[in-house]
PDB file of C-alpha atoms in Angstrom:
ATOM      1  CA  UNK P   1       0.337  -0.226  -0.265  1.00 47.00           C
ATOM      2  CA  UNK P   2       2.738   2.728   1.137  1.00 50.00           C
ATOM      3  CA  UNK P   3       3.960   2.094  -2.541  1.00 46.00           C
ATOM      4  CA  UNK P   4       0.901   2.580  -3.824  1.00 45.00           C
ATOM      5  CA  UNK P   5       0.992   5.394  -2.430  1.00 43.00           C
ATOM      6  CA  UNK P   6       4.002   7.082  -2.658  1.00 48.00           C
ATOM      7  CA  UNK P   7       3.433   6.537  -6.904  1.00 51.00           C
ATOM      8  CA  UNK P   8       0.161   8.516  -6.717  1.00 49.00           C
ATOM      9  CA  UNK P   9       2.621  10.902  -4.945  1.00 52.00           C
ATOM     10  CA  UNK P  10       4.810  11.670  -7.330  1.00 56.00           C
ATOM     11  CA  UNK P  11       2.329  11.788  -9.496  1.00 53.00           C
ATOM     12  CA  UNK P  12       0.660  13.934  -8.844  1.00 55.00           C
ATOM     13  CA  UNK P  13       3.973  15.939  -7.461  1.00 59.00           C
ATOM     14  CA  UNK P  14       5.041  15.630 -11.662  1.00 55.00           C
ATOM     15  CA  UNK P  15       1.777  16.464 -12.985  1.00 58.00           C
ATOM     16  CA  UNK P  16       2.348  20.693 -10.533  1.00 55.00           C
ATOM     17  CA  UNK P  17       5.198  20.770 -12.156  1.00 55.00           C
ATOM     18  CA  UNK P  18       4.196  20.586 -15.825  1.00 60.00           C
ATOM     19  CA  UNK P  19       0.702  23.013 -14.641  1.00 62.00           C
ATOM     20  CA  UNK P  20       3.429  25.231 -13.607  1.00 64.00           C
ATOM     21  CA  UNK P  21       6.614  24.557 -16.034  1.00 58.00           C
ATOM     22  CA  UNK P  22       3.409  25.379 -18.835  1.00 57.00           C
ATOM     23  CA  UNK P  23       2.018  28.691 -17.116  1.00 62.00           C
ATOM     24  CA  UNK P  24       6.017  29.333 -17.104  1.00 61.00           C
ATOM     25  CA  UNK P  25       6.218  28.908 -20.746  1.00 62.00           C
ATOM     26  CA  UNK P  26       3.034  30.527 -20.907  1.00 58.00           C
ATOM     27  CA  UNK P  27       4.189  33.272 -19.831  1.00 71.00           C
ATOM     28  CA  UNK P  28       7.602  33.913 -21.113  1.00 73.00           C
ATOM     29  CA  UNK P  29       5.799  32.682 -24.944  1.00 69.00           C
ATOM     30  CA  UNK P  30       3.436  35.690 -24.123  1.00 67.00           C
ATOM     31  CA  UNK P  31       6.386  38.587 -23.241  1.00 71.00           C
ATOM     32  CA  UNK P  32       8.578  36.410 -26.124  1.00 76.00           C
ATOM     33  CA  UNK P  33       5.888  38.034 -28.603  1.00 72.00           C
ATOM     34  CA  UNK P  34       5.660  41.248 -27.111  1.00 70.00           C
ATOM     35  CA  UNK P  35       9.384  41.950 -27.762  1.00 77.00           C
ATOM     36  CA  UNK P  36       9.329  39.880 -31.656  1.00 73.00           C
ATOM     37  CA  UNK P  37       5.901  42.824 -32.350  1.00 76.00           C
ATOM     38  CA  UNK P  38       8.174  45.548 -30.978  1.00 74.00           C
ATOM     39  CA  UNK P  39      11.269  44.947 -33.421  1.00 75.00           C
ATOM     40  CA  UNK P  40       8.808  44.420 -36.635  1.00 75.00           C
ATOM     41  CA  UNK P  41       7.746  48.027 -35.756  1.00 77.00           C
ATOM     42  CA  UNK P  42      11.447  48.945 -35.168  1.00 80.00           C
ATOM     43  CA  UNK P  43      11.790  47.349 -38.710  1.00 80.00           C
ATOM     44  CA  UNK P  44       9.270  49.758 -40.375  1.00 79.00           C
ATOM     45  CA  UNK P  45      10.407  52.564 -38.645  1.00 80.00           C
ATOM     46  CA  UNK P  46       8.781  55.186 -40.997  1.00 84.00           C
ATOM     47  CA  UNK P  47       5.062  53.697 -41.207  1.00 80.00           C
ATOM     48  CA  UNK P  48       5.322  53.457 -37.577  1.00 83.00           C
ATOM     49  CA  UNK P  49       6.748  56.466 -36.634  1.00 88.00           C
ATOM     50  CA  UNK P  50       3.320  58.104 -39.374  1.00 87.00           C
ATOM     51  CA  UNK P  51       0.879  55.700 -36.387  1.00 86.00           C
ATOM     52  CA  UNK P  52       2.377  56.755 -33.085  1.00 87.00           C
ATOM     53  CA  UNK P  53       2.052  60.337 -34.219  1.00 89.00           C
ATOM     54  CA  UNK P  54      -1.610  60.521 -35.644  1.00 88.00           C
ATOM     55  CA  UNK P  55      -2.396  58.877 -31.665  1.00 89.00           C
ATOM     56  CA  UNK P  56       0.369  60.732 -29.632  1.00 89.00           C
ATOM     57  CA  UNK P  57      -1.666  64.172 -31.166  1.00 89.00           C
ATOM     58  CA  UNK P  58      -4.513  63.208 -30.761  1.00 89.00           C
ATOM     59  CA  UNK P  59      -4.612  61.830 -26.967  1.00 90.00           C
ATOM     60  CA  UNK P  60      -2.736  65.714 -27.178  1.00 90.00           C
ATOM     61  CA  UNK P  61      -5.751  67.799 -27.398  1.00 89.00           C
ATOM     62  CA  UNK P  62      -7.933  66.552 -25.087  1.00 89.00           C
ATOM     63  CA  UNK P  63      -5.067  66.029 -22.570  1.00 90.00           C
ATOM     64  CA  UNK P  64      -4.007  70.276 -22.956  1.00 89.00           C
ATOM     65  CA  UNK P  65      -7.932  70.327 -22.698  1.00 88.00           C
ATOM     66  CA  UNK P  66      -7.890  69.511 -19.051  1.00 88.00           C
ATOM     67  CA  UNK P  67      -5.010  71.416 -18.824  1.00 88.00           C
ATOM     68  CA  UNK P  68      -7.157  73.751 -19.614  1.00 85.00           C
ATOM     69  CA  UNK P  69      -9.951  72.935 -16.959  1.00 84.00           C
ATOM     70  CA  UNK P  70      -8.018  71.910 -13.980  1.00 84.00           C
ATOM     71  CA  UNK P  71      -5.423  75.418 -14.580  1.00 82.00           C
ATOM     72  CA  UNK P  72      -9.464  77.813 -15.112  1.00 78.00           C
ATOM     73  CA  UNK P  73     -10.147  75.937 -11.677  1.00 75.00           C
ATOM     74  CA  UNK P  74      -7.200  77.177  -9.780  1.00 74.00           C
ATOM     75  CA  UNK P  75      -8.012  80.738 -11.096  1.00 68.00           C
ATOM     76  CA  UNK P  76     -11.948  80.442 -10.578  1.00 63.00           C
ATOM     77  CA  UNK P  77     -10.502  79.019  -6.985  1.00 60.00           C
ATOM     78  CA  UNK P  78      -9.426  82.234  -6.272  1.00 56.00           C
ATOM     79  CA  UNK P  79     -12.455  84.712  -6.560  1.00 56.00           C
ATOM     80  CA  UNK P  80     -13.183  84.404  -3.190  1.00 48.00           C
ATOM     81  CA  UNK P  81     -15.210  87.832  -3.343  1.00 50.00           C
ATOM     82  CA  UNK P  82     -17.098  86.566  -5.694  1.00 58.00           C
ATOM     83  CA  UNK P  83     -19.288  84.369  -3.382  1.00 71.00           C
ATOM     84  CA  UNK P  84     -19.048  87.189  -0.283  1.00 81.00           C
ATOM     85  CA  UNK P  85     -21.914  88.539   1.239  1.00 83.00           C
ATOM     86  CA  UNK P  86     -21.749  91.317   2.670  1.00 83.00           C
ATOM     87  CA  UNK P  87     -24.676  92.100   5.432  1.00 83.00           C
ATOM     88  CA  UNK P  88     -25.618  95.763   5.830  1.00 82.00           C
ATOM     89  CA  UNK P  89     -25.784  96.851   9.827  1.00 79.00           C
ATOM     90  CA  UNK P  90     -29.493  98.687  10.228  1.00 82.00           C
ATOM     91  CA  UNK P  91     -28.112 101.862  12.003  1.00 79.00           C
ATOM     92  CA  UNK P  92     -29.310 101.778  14.709  1.00 79.00           C
ATOM     93  CA  UNK P  93     -27.426  98.433  16.228  1.00 78.00           C
ATOM     94  CA  UNK P  94     -24.413  99.795  18.547  1.00 78.00           C
ATOM     95  CA  UNK P  95     -20.754  98.756  17.974  1.00 76.00           C
ATOM     96  CA  UNK P  96     -21.184  96.537  20.840  1.00 80.00           C
ATOM     97  CA  UNK P  97     -24.451  94.518  19.020  1.00 82.00           C
ATOM     98  CA  UNK P  98     -22.555  94.441  16.000  1.00 80.00           C
ATOM     99  CA  UNK P  99     -19.603  92.112  17.835  1.00 83.00           C
ATOM    100  CA  UNK P 100     -22.306  90.211  18.997  1.00 84.00           C
ATOM    101  CA  UNK P 101     -23.627  89.140  15.666  1.00 82.00           C
ATOM    102  CA  UNK P 102     -20.651  88.964  14.190  1.00 81.00           C
ATOM    103  CA  UNK P 103     -19.368  86.094  16.981  1.00 86.00           C
ATOM    104  CA  UNK P 104     -22.839  84.617  16.036  1.00 86.00           C
ATOM    105  CA  UNK P 105     -22.653  84.308  12.003  1.00 83.00           C
ATOM    106  CA  UNK P 106     -19.017  82.542  12.685  1.00 85.00           C
ATOM    107  CA  UNK P 107     -21.063  79.796  14.600  1.00 84.00           C
ATOM    108  CA  UNK P 108     -22.887  78.714  11.345  1.00 84.00           C
ATOM    109  CA  UNK P 109     -21.779  75.450   9.968  1.00 85.00           C
ATOM    110  CA  UNK P 110     -21.642  77.060   6.304  1.00 85.00           C
ATOM    111  CA  UNK P 111     -19.867  80.113   7.339  1.00 82.00           C
ATOM    112  CA  UNK P 112     -16.280  80.111   6.831  1.00 83.00           C
ATOM    113  CA  UNK P 113     -14.845  83.484   7.782  1.00 83.00           C
ATOM    114  CA  UNK P 114     -16.051  86.589   9.577  1.00 83.00           C
ATOM    115  CA  UNK P 115     -14.565  90.307   8.636  1.00 83.00           C
ATOM    116  CA  UNK P 116     -16.619  93.646  10.541  1.00 80.00           C
ATOM    117  CA  UNK P 117     -15.895  97.013   8.583  1.00 77.00           C
ATOM    118  CA  UNK P 118     -17.140  99.637  10.985  1.00 76.00           C
ATOM    119  CA  UNK P 119     -18.687 102.901   9.458  1.00 67.00           C
ATOM    120  CA  UNK P 120     -15.572 104.683  10.212  1.00 71.00           C
ATOM    121  CA  UNK P 121     -12.679 102.099   8.782  1.00 70.00           C
ATOM    122  CA  UNK P 122     -15.586 102.200   5.591  1.00 63.00           C
ATOM    123  CA  UNK P 123     -15.371 105.645   4.731  1.00 59.00           C
ATOM    124  CA  UNK P 124     -11.428 106.162   5.403  1.00 65.00           C
ATOM    125  CA  UNK P 125     -11.019 103.336   2.126  1.00 63.00           C
ATOM    126  CA  UNK P 126     -13.617 105.388   0.597  1.00 56.00           C
ATOM    127  CA  UNK P 127     -12.251 108.884   0.942  1.00 58.00           C
ATOM    128  CA  UNK P 128      -8.157 106.814  -0.010  1.00 61.00           C
ATOM    129  CA  UNK P 129      -9.608 105.100  -2.971  1.00 54.00           C
ATOM    130  CA  UNK P 130     -12.968 107.014  -4.055  1.00 55.00           C
ATOM    131  CA  UNK P 131     -10.452 110.476  -5.199  1.00 54.00           C
ATOM    132  CA  UNK P 132     -13.103 112.551  -2.991  1.00 54.00           C
ATOM    133  CA  UNK P 133     -11.305 112.592   0.494  1.00 53.00           C
ATOM    134  CA  UNK P 134     -11.511 116.936   0.488  1.00 56.00           C
ATOM    135  CA  UNK P 135     -15.800 116.547  -0.494  1.00 52.00           C
ATOM    136  CA  UNK P 136     -16.053 113.849   1.772  1.00 53.00           C
ATOM    137  CA  UNK P 137     -14.338 116.157   4.935  1.00 57.00           C
ATOM    138  CA  UNK P 138     -17.758 118.403   4.774  1.00 50.00           C
ATOM    139  CA  UNK P 139     -20.031 116.038   5.688  1.00 57.00           C
ATOM    140  CA  UNK P 140     -21.753 116.201   8.777  1.00 59.00           C
ATOM    141  CA  UNK P 141     -22.410 112.397   9.653  1.00 60.00           C
ATOM    142  CA  UNK P 142     -20.362 109.092   7.921  1.00 59.00           C
ATOM    143  CA  UNK P 143     -23.387 107.917   5.687  1.00 58.00           C
ATOM    144  CA  UNK P 144     -22.371 104.628   5.884  1.00 68.00           C
ATOM    145  CA  UNK P 145     -22.836 101.780   6.890  1.00 76.00           C
ATOM    146  CA  UNK P 146     -21.316  99.050   9.369  1.00 77.00           C
ATOM    147  CA  UNK P 147     -20.333  96.594   7.020  1.00 82.00           C
ATOM    148  CA  UNK P 148     -20.408  92.088   8.282  1.00 80.00           C
ATOM    149  CA  UNK P 149     -18.589  90.302   5.318  1.00 84.00           C
ATOM    150  CA  UNK P 150     -19.093  86.637   5.277  1.00 84.00           C
ATOM    151  CA  UNK P 151     -17.633  83.881   3.466  1.00 83.00           C
ATOM    152  CA  UNK P 152     -19.295  81.168   3.123  1.00 85.00           C
ATOM    153  CA  UNK P 153     -17.159  78.002   3.092  1.00 83.00           C
ATOM    154  CA  UNK P 154     -16.915  76.361  -0.385  1.00 78.00           C
ATOM    155  CA  UNK P 155     -19.666  73.507  -0.806  1.00 78.00           C
ATOM    156  CA  UNK P 156     -21.804  76.713   0.483  1.00 78.00           C
ATOM    157  CA  UNK P 157     -20.870  78.384  -2.446  1.00 75.00           C
ATOM    158  CA  UNK P 158     -22.522  77.403  -5.449  1.00 74.00           C
ATOM    159  CA  UNK P 159     -24.718  80.200  -5.899  1.00 74.00           C
ATOM    160  CA  UNK P 160     -28.282  78.228  -5.181  1.00 78.00           C
ATOM    161  CA  UNK P 161     -26.565  77.586  -1.745  1.00 82.00           C
ATOM    162  CA  UNK P 162     -24.864  81.423  -1.706  1.00 82.00           C
ATOM    163  CA  UNK P 163     -28.722  82.698  -2.279  1.00 81.00           C
ATOM    164  CA  UNK P 164     -29.625  80.258   0.516  1.00 85.00           C
ATOM    165  CA  UNK P 165     -27.620  81.152   2.915  1.00 84.00           C
ATOM    166  CA  UNK P 166     -28.058  84.507   2.208  1.00 84.00           C
ATOM    167  CA  UNK P 167     -31.419  84.695   2.594  1.00 86.00           C
ATOM    168  CA  UNK P 168     -30.707  82.660   6.042  1.00 86.00           C
ATOM    169  CA  UNK P 169     -28.070  85.744   7.477  1.00 82.00           C
ATOM    170  CA  UNK P 170     -31.017  88.148   5.584  1.00 84.00           C
ATOM    171  CA  UNK P 171     -33.004  87.084   8.833  1.00 84.00           C
ATOM    172  CA  UNK P 172     -30.570  87.863  11.653  1.00 82.00           C
ATOM    173  CA  UNK P 173     -32.482  91.608  13.467  1.00 82.00           C
ATOM    174  CA  UNK P 174     -29.068  93.406  13.613  1.00 82.00           C
ATOM    175  CA  UNK P 175     -29.204  93.097   9.595  1.00 81.00           C
ATOM    176  CA  UNK P 176     -31.539  95.665   7.037  1.00 82.00           C
ATOM    177  CA  UNK P 177     -29.827  93.685   4.188  1.00 82.00           C
ATOM    178  CA  UNK P 178     -27.626  91.610   2.612  1.00 83.00           C
ATOM    179  CA  UNK P 179     -26.059  91.921  -1.367  1.00 83.00           C
ATOM    180  CA  UNK P 180     -24.787  89.318  -3.459  1.00 80.00           C
ATOM    181  CA  UNK P 181     -23.885  89.213  -6.695  1.00 70.00           C
ATOM    182  CA  UNK P 182     -25.143  85.746  -7.493  1.00 68.00           C
ATOM    183  CA  UNK P 183     -25.159  86.351 -10.960  1.00 71.00           C
ATOM    184  CA  UNK P 184     -21.591  86.593 -11.987  1.00 69.00           C
ATOM    185  CA  UNK P 185     -21.181  83.577  -9.361  1.00 64.00           C
ATOM    186  CA  UNK P 186     -23.710  81.671 -11.658  1.00 72.00           C
ATOM    187  CA  UNK P 187     -22.406  82.961 -14.421  1.00 76.00           C
ATOM    188  CA  UNK P 188     -18.731  81.493 -13.360  1.00 73.00           C
ATOM    189  CA  UNK P 189     -20.294  78.221 -12.827  1.00 73.00           C
ATOM    190  CA  UNK P 190     -22.056  78.116 -16.204  1.00 80.00           C
ATOM    191  CA  UNK P 191     -19.144  78.728 -17.878  1.00 82.00           C
ATOM    192  CA  UNK P 192     -16.754  76.033 -16.361  1.00 80.00           C
ATOM    193  CA  UNK P 193     -19.750  73.251 -16.311  1.00 84.00           C
ATOM    194  CA  UNK P 194     -19.760  74.663 -20.222  1.00 86.00           C
ATOM    195  CA  UNK P 195     -15.780  74.542 -20.571  1.00 84.00           C
ATOM    196  CA  UNK P 196     -16.078  70.562 -18.788  1.00 85.00           C
ATOM    197  CA  UNK P 197     -19.051  69.462 -21.110  1.00 88.00           C
ATOM    198  CA  UNK P 198     -17.028  70.983 -23.581  1.00 87.00           C
ATOM    199  CA  UNK P 199     -14.399  68.542 -22.814  1.00 86.00           C
ATOM    200  CA  UNK P 200     -15.864  65.369 -22.252  1.00 89.00           C
ATOM    201  CA  UNK P 201     -17.336  65.692 -25.048  1.00 90.00           C
ATOM    202  CA  UNK P 202     -14.132  66.376 -28.078  1.00 88.00           C
ATOM    203  CA  UNK P 203     -12.352  63.939 -25.834  1.00 88.00           C
ATOM    204  CA  UNK P 204     -14.460  61.120 -25.797  1.00 90.00           C
ATOM    205  CA  UNK P 205     -14.856  61.928 -29.980  1.00 90.00           C
ATOM    206  CA  UNK P 206     -10.816  61.815 -29.843  1.00 88.00           C
ATOM    207  CA  UNK P 207     -10.654  58.348 -27.928  1.00 89.00           C
ATOM    208  CA  UNK P 208     -12.725  56.683 -30.422  1.00 90.00           C
ATOM    209  CA  UNK P 209     -10.499  58.429 -33.262  1.00 89.00           C
ATOM    210  CA  UNK P 210      -7.920  56.853 -31.848  1.00 88.00           C
ATOM    211  CA  UNK P 211      -9.603  53.210 -31.235  1.00 90.00           C
ATOM    212  CA  UNK P 212     -10.742  53.053 -35.225  1.00 90.00           C
ATOM    213  CA  UNK P 213      -6.893  54.190 -36.780  1.00 89.00           C
ATOM    214  CA  UNK P 214      -5.436  51.621 -34.301  1.00 89.00           C
ATOM    215  CA  UNK P 215      -8.175  48.846 -35.030  1.00 89.00           C
ATOM    216  CA  UNK P 216      -7.258  50.353 -39.191  1.00 89.00           C
ATOM    217  CA  UNK P 217      -3.542  49.385 -38.537  1.00 87.00           C
ATOM    218  CA  UNK P 218      -4.164  46.146 -37.060  1.00 88.00           C
ATOM    219  CA  UNK P 219      -6.302  45.093 -40.381  1.00 88.00           C
ATOM    220  CA  UNK P 220      -3.869  46.743 -42.280  1.00 86.00           C
ATOM    221  CA  UNK P 221      -1.340  44.558 -40.893  1.00 85.00           C
ATOM    222  CA  UNK P 222      -3.365  41.071 -40.465  1.00 85.00           C
ATOM    223  CA  UNK P 223      -3.940  42.051 -44.644  1.00 86.00           C
ATOM    224  CA  UNK P 224      -0.987  42.443 -45.566  1.00 85.00           C
ATOM    225  CA  UNK P 225       0.179  38.536 -43.550  1.00 83.00           C
ATOM    226  CA  UNK P 226      -2.740  36.796 -44.306  1.00 83.00           C
ATOM    227  CA  UNK P 227      -1.086  33.478 -46.451  1.00 84.00           C
ATOM    228  CA  UNK P 228       1.691  33.569 -43.225  1.00 83.00           C
ATOM    229  CA  UNK P 229      -1.624  33.613 -40.694  1.00 81.00           C
ATOM    230  CA  UNK P 230      -2.915  30.613 -43.036  1.00 82.00           C
ATOM    231  CA  UNK P 231      -0.281  28.135 -43.147  1.00 83.00           C
ATOM    232  CA  UNK P 232      -0.164  28.986 -39.310  1.00 80.00           C
ATOM    233  CA  UNK P 233      -3.266  27.556 -39.117  1.00 80.00           C
ATOM    234  CA  UNK P 234      -3.285  24.585 -40.879  1.00 82.00           C
ATOM    235  CA  UNK P 235      -0.290  23.596 -39.353  1.00 81.00           C
ATOM    236  CA  UNK P 236      -1.802  23.945 -36.007  1.00 79.00           C
ATOM    237  CA  UNK P 237      -1.075  27.540 -34.532  1.00 74.00           C
ATOM    238  CA  UNK P 238      -3.620  28.079 -31.852  1.00 74.00           C
ATOM    239  CA  UNK P 239      -6.173  31.802 -32.479  1.00 74.00           C
ATOM    240  CA  UNK P 240      -3.969  32.866 -29.390  1.00 75.00           C
ATOM    241  CA  UNK P 241      -0.266  31.708 -30.509  1.00 77.00           C
ATOM    242  CA  UNK P 242      -1.913  34.042 -33.529  1.00 80.00           C
ATOM    243  CA  UNK P 243      -3.797  36.531 -32.097  1.00 82.00           C
ATOM    244  CA  UNK P 244      -0.142  37.931 -29.129  1.00 82.00           C
ATOM    245  CA  UNK P 245       2.033  39.883 -31.483  1.00 85.00           C
ATOM    246  CA  UNK P 246      -1.487  41.785 -33.224  1.00 86.00           C
ATOM    247  CA  UNK P 247      -2.297  42.815 -29.620  1.00 87.00           C
ATOM    248  CA  UNK P 248       0.564  43.756 -29.040  1.00 88.00           C
ATOM    249  CA  UNK P 249       1.435  45.570 -31.750  1.00 89.00           C
ATOM    250  CA  UNK P 250      -1.503  47.227 -30.422  1.00 88.00           C
ATOM    251  CA  UNK P 251      -0.806  47.512 -27.113  1.00 89.00           C
ATOM    252  CA  UNK P 252       3.197  49.667 -27.601  1.00 90.00           C
ATOM    253  CA  UNK P 253       1.709  51.583 -29.801  1.00 91.00           C
ATOM    254  CA  UNK P 254      -0.205  53.160 -27.703  1.00 90.00           C
ATOM    255  CA  UNK P 255       1.746  53.178 -25.050  1.00 91.00           C
ATOM    256  CA  UNK P 256       4.110  55.258 -27.542  1.00 91.00           C
ATOM    257  CA  UNK P 257       1.286  57.333 -28.154  1.00 91.00           C
ATOM    258  CA  UNK P 258       0.642  58.264 -24.311  1.00 91.00           C
ATOM    259  CA  UNK P 259       4.254  59.067 -24.051  1.00 93.00           C
ATOM    260  CA  UNK P 260       4.567  61.345 -26.878  1.00 92.00           C
ATOM    261  CA  UNK P 261       1.750  63.195 -26.121  1.00 92.00           C
ATOM    262  CA  UNK P 262       2.744  63.086 -22.421  1.00 93.00           C
ATOM    263  CA  UNK P 263       6.195  64.918 -24.070  1.00 92.00           C
ATOM    264  CA  UNK P 264       3.464  67.205 -25.839  1.00 91.00           C
ATOM    265  CA  UNK P 265       1.698  68.186 -23.796  1.00 91.00           C
ATOM    266  CA  UNK P 266       4.952  69.013 -21.316  1.00 90.00           C
ATOM    267  CA  UNK P 267       6.250  71.202 -23.977  1.00 91.00           C
ATOM    268  CA  UNK P 268       3.763  72.981 -24.565  1.00 88.00           C
ATOM    269  CA  UNK P 269       2.971  73.521 -21.739  1.00 87.00           C
ATOM    270  CA  UNK P 270       7.289  75.048 -21.171  1.00 87.00           C
ATOM    271  CA  UNK P 271       6.311  76.804 -24.618  1.00 87.00           C
ATOM    272  CA  UNK P 272       3.471  79.161 -23.102  1.00 84.00           C
ATOM    273  CA  UNK P 273       4.330  79.408 -19.551  1.00 82.00           C
ATOM    274  CA  UNK P 274       6.385  82.412 -19.748  1.00 80.00           C
ATOM    275  CA  UNK P 275       4.089  84.514 -21.884  1.00 79.00           C
ATOM    276  CA  UNK P 276       1.150  84.026 -19.264  1.00 77.00           C
ATOM    277  CA  UNK P 277       3.680  85.213 -16.714  1.00 77.00           C
ATOM    278  CA  UNK P 278       4.047  87.904 -18.699  1.00 78.00           C
ATOM    279  CA  UNK P 279       0.000  87.998 -18.766  1.00 73.00           C
ATOM    280  CA  UNK P 280       0.595  87.405 -14.761  1.00 69.00           C
ATOM    281  CA  UNK P 281       2.323  90.272 -14.115  1.00 72.00           C
ATOM    282  CA  UNK P 282       0.708  92.762 -16.397  1.00 70.00           C
ATOM    283  CA  UNK P 283      -2.456  92.645 -13.774  1.00 63.00           C
ATOM    284  CA  UNK P 284       0.107  92.681 -10.755  1.00 64.00           C
ATOM    285  CA  UNK P 285      -0.824  88.845  -9.738  1.00 68.00           C
ATOM    286  CA  UNK P 286       1.631  85.398 -10.024  1.00 69.00           C
ATOM    287  CA  UNK P 287       0.381  82.839 -11.834  1.00 71.00           C
ATOM    288  CA  UNK P 288       2.100  80.006 -12.974  1.00 75.00           C
ATOM    289  CA  UNK P 289       0.625  76.748 -15.544  1.00 79.00           C
ATOM    290  CA  UNK P 290      -0.453  73.786 -13.721  1.00 83.00           C
ATOM    291  CA  UNK P 291       0.928  70.160 -15.812  1.00 84.00           C
ATOM    292  CA  UNK P 292       0.537  66.768 -15.405  1.00 87.00           C
ATOM    293  CA  UNK P 293       1.379  65.212 -12.281  1.00 87.00           C
ATOM    294  CA  UNK P 294       3.147  61.846 -12.052  1.00 89.00           C
ATOM    295  CA  UNK P 295      -0.334  60.153 -10.911  1.00 91.00           C
ATOM    296  CA  UNK P 296      -2.374  61.969 -14.184  1.00 89.00           C
ATOM    297  CA  UNK P 297       0.886  61.120 -16.618  1.00 91.00           C
ATOM    298  CA  UNK P 298      -0.064  57.293 -15.281  1.00 91.00           C
ATOM    299  CA  UNK P 299      -3.459  57.207 -16.460  1.00 92.00           C
ATOM    300  CA  UNK P 300      -2.866  59.211 -19.055  1.00 91.00           C
ATOM    301  CA  UNK P 301      -0.598  56.241 -20.210  1.00 92.00           C
ATOM    302  CA  UNK P 302      -2.895  53.460 -19.419  1.00 93.00           C
ATOM    303  CA  UNK P 303      -5.984  55.251 -21.443  1.00 92.00           C
ATOM    304  CA  UNK P 304      -3.585  54.662 -24.115  1.00 91.00           C
ATOM    305  CA  UNK P 305      -2.680  51.318 -24.083  1.00 91.00           C
ATOM    306  CA  UNK P 306      -6.204  50.478 -23.569  1.00 92.00           C
ATOM    307  CA  UNK P 307      -7.387  52.493 -26.586  1.00 91.00           C
ATOM    308  CA  UNK P 308      -4.395  50.197 -28.561  1.00 90.00           C
ATOM    309  CA  UNK P 309      -5.338  46.761 -27.031  1.00 91.00           C
ATOM    310  CA  UNK P 310      -9.375  48.174 -27.807  1.00 92.00           C
ATOM    311  CA  UNK P 311      -8.837  48.569 -31.456  1.00 91.00           C
ATOM    312  CA  UNK P 312      -5.861  45.470 -31.667  1.00 90.00           C
ATOM    313  CA  UNK P 313      -8.115  43.184 -29.863  1.00 90.00           C
ATOM    314  CA  UNK P 314     -11.965  44.827 -32.609  1.00 89.00           C
ATOM    315  CA  UNK P 315      -9.811  44.291 -35.836  1.00 89.00           C
ATOM    316  CA  UNK P 316      -7.767  40.737 -34.856  1.00 87.00           C
ATOM    317  CA  UNK P 317     -11.390  38.871 -32.839  1.00 85.00           C
ATOM    318  CA  UNK P 318     -13.058  40.677 -36.681  1.00 82.00           C
ATOM    319  CA  UNK P 319     -10.291  39.951 -39.071  1.00 82.00           C
ATOM    320  CA  UNK P 320      -8.630  36.207 -37.946  1.00 80.00           C
ATOM    321  CA  UNK P 321     -11.289  34.639 -37.905  1.00 77.00           C
ATOM    322  CA  UNK P 322     -12.378  35.148 -41.402  1.00 76.00           C
ATOM    323  CA  UNK P 323      -8.477  33.876 -42.864  1.00 76.00           C
ATOM    324  CA  UNK P 324      -8.643  30.322 -43.005  1.00 72.00           C
ATOM    325  CA  UNK P 325      -6.616  27.441 -45.114  1.00 69.00           C
ATOM    326  CA  UNK P 326      -8.680  26.180 -47.420  1.00 67.00           C
ATOM    327  CA  UNK P 327      -9.087  30.520 -48.913  1.00 57.00           C
ATOM    328  CA  UNK P 328      -5.752  29.590 -49.762  1.00 50.00           C
TER     329      UNK P 328
END
């Protein structure tokens, strides 16, 4: 019995080793075919580079539009005054009552910060800005009211939320009325929303074109090797063995095209950075363009690789199965 069990154990071990060896050689063969397909692209450098350039430029446009949205959002995030609510305090309120209002408003969960501008501070600032300093000296009393400036939290700076907060603040007994430039907020958010939707639409169209370009390139490669595929099927080659080089070619197109797009975007951002800095200097502000981060670069290459695989898979699945040895 021990010899029987020992024989079964040796048989199981041999089966496990054969499965592991088969998996190992399968993976090695896949990578070997990937290197072989890269060599095939290298042997036709002009055609390969033209295809890669078309793919890279097609991916450059959506990446550039994404950076446009990203930089516009960076600029708009600095427009905190666009959502700032001005509350004009009733003239009958004392300074102590106004300070109590300021402390109470600071406790609102929708409020990020509260600033108090006294009527004297407002008059002093108006004198320096308006240019009517001497004329204002003849006034018998200060006509300006005390003002409380309320900055909503980031979540409550949207038009609907800001409007609701304004109504809530105007209900305070110390407040005469409030002011918020709702129209400016709505225009700003509408423009950003339109820009995002446009970018998404153009990106989908360009990504579809990238997939079609890769699919057509692989189709031409399949037609060029039609006789070779027929011979391979005649000697018993599996579909996986035949498909792999073409799939790898699509993947390589995607990877290199993604790198080409990233380099193009980086060069363009470098070229425009000096011009943007000059424009910002005219407006006495400092602004620098934001490029692609390392994570975004990885996502770009991954997206390009996925499109390359999808395009090549569609062509391989469509055309190789139509090539049969009996049609030689």
